[in-house]
Structures are given as C-alpha cells and as structure tokens.
XYZ file of C-alpha atoms in Angstrom:
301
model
C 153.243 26.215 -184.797
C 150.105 28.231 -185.761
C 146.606 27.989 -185.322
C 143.415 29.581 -186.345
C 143.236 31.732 -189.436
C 139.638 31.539 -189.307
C 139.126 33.549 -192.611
C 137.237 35.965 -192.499
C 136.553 35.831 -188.577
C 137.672 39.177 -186.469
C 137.641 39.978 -182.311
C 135.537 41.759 -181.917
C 133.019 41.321 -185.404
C 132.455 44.002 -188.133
C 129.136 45.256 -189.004
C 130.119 45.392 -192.211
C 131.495 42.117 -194.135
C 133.330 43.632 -196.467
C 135.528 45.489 -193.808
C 135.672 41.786 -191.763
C 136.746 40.438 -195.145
C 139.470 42.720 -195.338
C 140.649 43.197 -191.701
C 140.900 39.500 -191.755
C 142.645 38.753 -195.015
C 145.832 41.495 -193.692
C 145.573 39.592 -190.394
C 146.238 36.478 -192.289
C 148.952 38.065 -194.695
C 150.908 39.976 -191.847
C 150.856 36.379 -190.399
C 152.577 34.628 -192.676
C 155.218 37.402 -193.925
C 156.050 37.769 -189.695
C 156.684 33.823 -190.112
C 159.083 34.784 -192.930
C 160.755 37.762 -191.331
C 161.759 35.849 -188.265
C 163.053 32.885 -190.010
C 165.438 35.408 -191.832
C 165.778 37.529 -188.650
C 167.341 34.252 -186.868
C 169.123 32.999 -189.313
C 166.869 29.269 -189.130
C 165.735 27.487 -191.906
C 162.198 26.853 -191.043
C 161.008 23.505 -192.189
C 157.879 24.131 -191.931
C 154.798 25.696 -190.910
C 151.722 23.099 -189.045
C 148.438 25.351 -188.737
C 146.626 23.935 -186.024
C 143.144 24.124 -187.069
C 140.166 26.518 -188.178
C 141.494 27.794 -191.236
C 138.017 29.244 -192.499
C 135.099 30.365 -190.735
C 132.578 27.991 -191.620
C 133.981 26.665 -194.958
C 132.211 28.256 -197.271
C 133.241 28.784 -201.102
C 134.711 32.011 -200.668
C 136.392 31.399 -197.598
C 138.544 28.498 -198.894
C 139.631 30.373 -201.968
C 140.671 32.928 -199.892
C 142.537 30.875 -198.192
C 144.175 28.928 -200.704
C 145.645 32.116 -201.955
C 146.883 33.716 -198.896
C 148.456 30.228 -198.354
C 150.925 30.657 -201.516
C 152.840 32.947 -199.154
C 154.333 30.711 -197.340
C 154.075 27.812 -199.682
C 156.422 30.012 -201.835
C 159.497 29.391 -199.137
C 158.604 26.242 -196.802
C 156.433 23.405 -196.102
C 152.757 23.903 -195.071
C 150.852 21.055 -192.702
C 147.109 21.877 -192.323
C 144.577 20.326 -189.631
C 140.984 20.844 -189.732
C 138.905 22.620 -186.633
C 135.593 22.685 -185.604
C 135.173 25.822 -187.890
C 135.508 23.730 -190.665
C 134.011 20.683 -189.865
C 131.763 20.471 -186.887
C 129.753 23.669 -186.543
C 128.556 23.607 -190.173
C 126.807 20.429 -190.240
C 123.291 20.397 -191.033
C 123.976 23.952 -191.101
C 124.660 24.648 -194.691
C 123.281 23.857 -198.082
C 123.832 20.130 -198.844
C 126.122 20.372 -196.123
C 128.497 21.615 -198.857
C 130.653 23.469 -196.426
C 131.803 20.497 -194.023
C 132.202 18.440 -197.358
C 134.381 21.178 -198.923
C 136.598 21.323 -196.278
C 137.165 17.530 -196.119
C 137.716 16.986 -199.772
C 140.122 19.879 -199.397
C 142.204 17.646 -196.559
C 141.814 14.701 -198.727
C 143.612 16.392 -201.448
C 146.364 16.515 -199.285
C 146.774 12.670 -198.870
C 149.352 12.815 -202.005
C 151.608 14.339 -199.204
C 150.502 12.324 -196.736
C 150.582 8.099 -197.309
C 149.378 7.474 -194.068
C 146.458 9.250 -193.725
C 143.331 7.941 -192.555
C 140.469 7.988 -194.748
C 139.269 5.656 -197.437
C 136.934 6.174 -199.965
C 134.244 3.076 -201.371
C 132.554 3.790 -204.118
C 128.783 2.246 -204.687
C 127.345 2.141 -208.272
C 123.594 2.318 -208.453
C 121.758 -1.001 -208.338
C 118.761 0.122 -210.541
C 117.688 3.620 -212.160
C 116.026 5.082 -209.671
C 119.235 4.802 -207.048
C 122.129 7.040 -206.622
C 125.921 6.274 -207.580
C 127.381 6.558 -203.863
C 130.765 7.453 -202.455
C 131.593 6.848 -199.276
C 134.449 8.658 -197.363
C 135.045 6.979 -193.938
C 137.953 8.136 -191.349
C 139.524 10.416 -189.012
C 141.839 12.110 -191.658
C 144.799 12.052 -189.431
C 148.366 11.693 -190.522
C 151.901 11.929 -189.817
C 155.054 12.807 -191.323
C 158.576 12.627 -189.897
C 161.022 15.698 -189.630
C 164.408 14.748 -189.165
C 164.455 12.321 -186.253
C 161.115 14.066 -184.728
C 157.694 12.591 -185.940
C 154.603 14.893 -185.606
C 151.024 14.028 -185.971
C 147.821 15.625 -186.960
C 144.975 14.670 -185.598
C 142.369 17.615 -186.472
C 139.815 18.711 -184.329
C 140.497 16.376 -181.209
C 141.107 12.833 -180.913
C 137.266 11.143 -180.129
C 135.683 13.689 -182.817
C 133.100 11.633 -185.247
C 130.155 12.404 -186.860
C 128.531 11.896 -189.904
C 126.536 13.769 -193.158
C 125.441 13.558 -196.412
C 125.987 15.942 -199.317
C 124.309 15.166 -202.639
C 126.497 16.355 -205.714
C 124.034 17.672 -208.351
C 126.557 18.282 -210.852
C 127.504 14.613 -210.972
C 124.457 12.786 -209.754
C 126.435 11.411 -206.856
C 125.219 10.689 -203.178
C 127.879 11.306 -200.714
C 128.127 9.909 -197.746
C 130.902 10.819 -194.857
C 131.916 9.131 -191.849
C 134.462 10.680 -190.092
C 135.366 8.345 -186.996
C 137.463 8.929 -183.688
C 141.743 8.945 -184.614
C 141.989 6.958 -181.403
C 142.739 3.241 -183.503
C 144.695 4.764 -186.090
C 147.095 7.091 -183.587
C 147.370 3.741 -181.821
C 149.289 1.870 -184.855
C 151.038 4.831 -185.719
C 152.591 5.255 -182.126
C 153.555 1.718 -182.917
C 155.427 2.315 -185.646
C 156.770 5.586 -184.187
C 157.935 4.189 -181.001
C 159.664 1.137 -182.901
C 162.024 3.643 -185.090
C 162.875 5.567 -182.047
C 161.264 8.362 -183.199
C 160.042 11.367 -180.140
C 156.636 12.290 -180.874
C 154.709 15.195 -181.073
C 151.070 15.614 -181.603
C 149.212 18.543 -183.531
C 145.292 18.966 -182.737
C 142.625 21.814 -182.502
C 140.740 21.688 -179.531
C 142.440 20.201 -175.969
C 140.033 17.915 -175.032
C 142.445 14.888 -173.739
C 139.649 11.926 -173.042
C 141.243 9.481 -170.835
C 141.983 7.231 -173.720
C 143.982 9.539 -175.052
C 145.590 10.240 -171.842
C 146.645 6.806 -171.479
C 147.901 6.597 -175.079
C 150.495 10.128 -175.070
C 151.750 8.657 -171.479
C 152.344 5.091 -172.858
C 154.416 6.176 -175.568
C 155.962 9.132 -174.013
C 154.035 11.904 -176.289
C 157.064 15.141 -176.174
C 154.233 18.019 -176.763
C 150.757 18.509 -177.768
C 150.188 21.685 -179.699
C 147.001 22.856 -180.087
C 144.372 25.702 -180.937
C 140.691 26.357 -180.585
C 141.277 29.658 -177.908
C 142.688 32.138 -180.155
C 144.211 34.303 -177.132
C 146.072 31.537 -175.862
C 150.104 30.855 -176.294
C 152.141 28.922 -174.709
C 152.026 26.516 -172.229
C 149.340 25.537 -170.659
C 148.563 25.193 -167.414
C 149.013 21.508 -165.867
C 145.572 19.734 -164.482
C 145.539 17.087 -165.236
C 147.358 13.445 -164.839
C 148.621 13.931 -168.130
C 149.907 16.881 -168.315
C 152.346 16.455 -165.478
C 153.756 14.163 -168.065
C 153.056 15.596 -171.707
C 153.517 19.619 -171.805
C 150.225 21.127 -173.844
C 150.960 24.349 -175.520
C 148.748 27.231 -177.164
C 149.701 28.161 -180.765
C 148.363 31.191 -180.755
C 146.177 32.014 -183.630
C 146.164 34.937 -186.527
C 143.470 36.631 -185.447
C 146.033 37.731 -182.277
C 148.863 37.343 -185.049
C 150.503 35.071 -182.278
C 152.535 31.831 -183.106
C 154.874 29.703 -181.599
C 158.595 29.011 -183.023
C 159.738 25.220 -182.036
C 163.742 24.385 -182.164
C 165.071 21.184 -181.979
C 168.472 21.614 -181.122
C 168.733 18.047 -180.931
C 167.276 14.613 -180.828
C 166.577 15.292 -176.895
C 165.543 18.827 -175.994
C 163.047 21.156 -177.889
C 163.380 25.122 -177.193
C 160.091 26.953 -177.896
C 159.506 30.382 -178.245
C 156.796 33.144 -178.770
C 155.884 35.881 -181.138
C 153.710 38.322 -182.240
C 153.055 39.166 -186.243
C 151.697 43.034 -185.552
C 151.857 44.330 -188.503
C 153.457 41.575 -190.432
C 156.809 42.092 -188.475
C 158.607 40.188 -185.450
C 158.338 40.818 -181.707
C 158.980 38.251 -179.332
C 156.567 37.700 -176.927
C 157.875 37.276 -173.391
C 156.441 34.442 -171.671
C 157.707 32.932 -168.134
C 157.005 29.590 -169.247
C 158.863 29.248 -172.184
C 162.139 30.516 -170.798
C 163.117 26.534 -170.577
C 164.233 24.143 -172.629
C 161.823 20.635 -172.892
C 162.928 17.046 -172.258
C 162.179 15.253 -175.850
C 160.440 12.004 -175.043
C-alpha cells in the first residue's frame, strides 16, 4: 500500500523547479525499486501495488507524463491499482485552463476501466441540435472500483467517499463540450458490498483522504469493512489512532507516501488474519520501519 507520489511536489519546496522536478522524480524512482528490493528481499511475490491517491501535483501535462513513465517500473514486475486525490482532482478546478488538469486526470482513470468492469462512471454522448450548439459528452460518476485478490476483495474509492463536484472543459481540438459530474461512491460501494458480502469475500477499502461521514461509518460496520488504507498526510504510516465509533471496529491505516519514501507491506497469510508491516525506500533500498502498532496480526472481517 502506497500513497502520494505527488510528482513533482517536495517537503520542504525548491526555489528552483527544475531541482523540485528532479528531487521528486528520484523520490518516486527510489520508491518503486525499494518496492522491488523487498519483495525479492522476502522472498513474496507481490501481487500488487494500490497507490492511494495524489499521484501528480495538480495534473498538469507534464506531470502525468512523468508519471506514466516512472510507473513502467513497477508495471514491468507486478500489478499497479491507482486512485485519484485531491491533487488531481479537487484543488485544480476552476483553477486551470479549461479546467484541463482535473479533466486529464479523470480521462486518465477512465482509461483504466478496461481493467476494471465495475467501475463507476458512464459516459452520454449529446450531438448538437443545430449549428450553433456543441457536440457534448457527458462523464457522470464516482470512478470507484473493485477487483478481487485471491479470496480478499479491495476497493477504490478515490479521494473520499461523499466527494462530488462538477466542471466543464471545452475540447478545441475536437469541437466538443465536456461536461463532468463526478458524484459521491456512497450508492455504488453500497451494491458492491452486496455482492462482496454474498461471495464471502473480507473487504478492504482503498481511499485518499480519511474523512469517514457517518454514512460511511454505518456502511464499513454493516458489512464488516477488514481495513481502510488511506493517504492525504504524507508523514503518516500506520495505524491510526482510534476516535471514532468506527474505528473501534474497522482499523484505518496511513500508507505512507513517496515524498517520505514510506509504504506499507500487507500479508495475507490467510483467509482470516492480515500481517502488515512498514518500510522506508531511502535511497531506493529496504529498511523496516519499526512501529508499535503493527507488531500484531489483524482479525480479517
């Protein structure tokens, strides 16, 4: 479980963007080979990698190529599960040119949905009425999906459960209008607990930012949610704290993020306990990171 690669974000920020550009970029790199070292170090083959959110800046054009290449490292030996973060979604509306960056980032999810059958988001498509009108497409959902790994199901839900909003871009190239409507996951994460809970499945559930709404709350303690993994506070790993009615029930953990080069390995030894462990990428190699609250092994729900 990782979380925020942010590119090309550093703590603290360079006055100089070319030296943030390139502090961030071996950041990212020493990330992903530490991933790789420690599944060899082990002896585990890792079946994947989720990244929990904020995987550019603000989305721009540069940022996302960026990160499409630094993500054929670990593409190259194991499966990669993105979720979106306020980074890449939220901040930038209204806040960039055609609000190309928020699109960007959402077509980039959507081109995911191959992988993904489930996912929500669907896409209507309005031809103009007369000349003077647009051709419209409209792209309305939460873009959360799940996938099933072994006998453990995970979900994504992307920047946190109740998160909607909505923005136009117009596509010059094209002479297309498009409209997007991104709408709470609350619904969809319903049926898919459903489904879930029918097959036997335990559940986990990937998101950015821990806000837990008391919808929510209700939902992960009705169908006995195993962990919540999130991101959003890039010095945080592990577990954390327990405040709330929920989490008495439904263990939330930090997944560190690479700015910190912090990540979290999850075992599932078995269909009923999960062993989770910290570590630290410095320098693109493998330290464990000793944390109190992780020395435990965690009732699958």
């Amino acid at each position: 479980m990782a979380a925020d690669t942010q590119f090309p974000w550093t703590e603290p920020h360079q006055k100089n963007l070319e030296s943030e550009r390139r502090i961030s970029k071996n950041l990212i790199k020493n990330y992903f080979y530490s991933m790789s070292k420690l599944a060899s170090k082990i002896h585990v083959d890792l079946k994947a990698i989720f990244i929990n959110g904020d995987l550019t800046a603000f989305g721009h054009d540069h940022e996302l190529s960026t990160f499409r290449e630094l993500l054929q490292i670990p593409k190259s030996w194991t499966q990669v599960h993105l979720g979106l973060g306020n980074h890449d979604y939220a901040n930038n509306v209204d806040d960039c040119f055609e609000n190309q960056c928020s699109t960007r980032m959402v077509k980039y999810m959507m081109e995911q949905k191959a992988l993904y059958s489930n996912m929500d988001v669907e896409v209507t498509h309005f031809p103009p009425a007369n000349e003077e009108d647009w051709y419209t497409v409209v792209y309305r959902g939460s873009l959360a999906y799940s996938l099933d790994i072994g006998g453990i199901h995970i979900v994504q839900l992307h920047n946190y459960p109740t998160y909607a909003n909505q923005w136009n871009s117009t596509n010059y190239l094209e002479d297309i209008l498009e409209v997007f409507q991104i709408n709470d996951s609350l619904e969809w994460l319903k049926r898919d607990l459903d489904d879930a809970s029918n097959k036997n499945r335990s559940i986990i559930i990937c998101m950015h930012d821990p806000i837990l709404p008391r919808r929510f709350q209700n939902l992960i303690i009705k169908y006995k949610i195993s962990a919540i993994f999130v991101g959003h506070y890039h010095s945080n790993i592990g577990l954390y704290d327990r405040n709330t009615e929920s989490d008495d029930i439904v263990p939330v953990f930090g997944s560190g993020s690479a700015i910190y080069g912090t990540y979290l390995l999850v075992k599932f030894e078995n269909q009923n306990r999960m062993q989770i462990s910290a570590w630290n990428a410095k320098n693109g190699d493998v330290q464990k990171i000793a944390l109190q609250n992780l020395e435990e092994d965690f009732q699958l729900g």
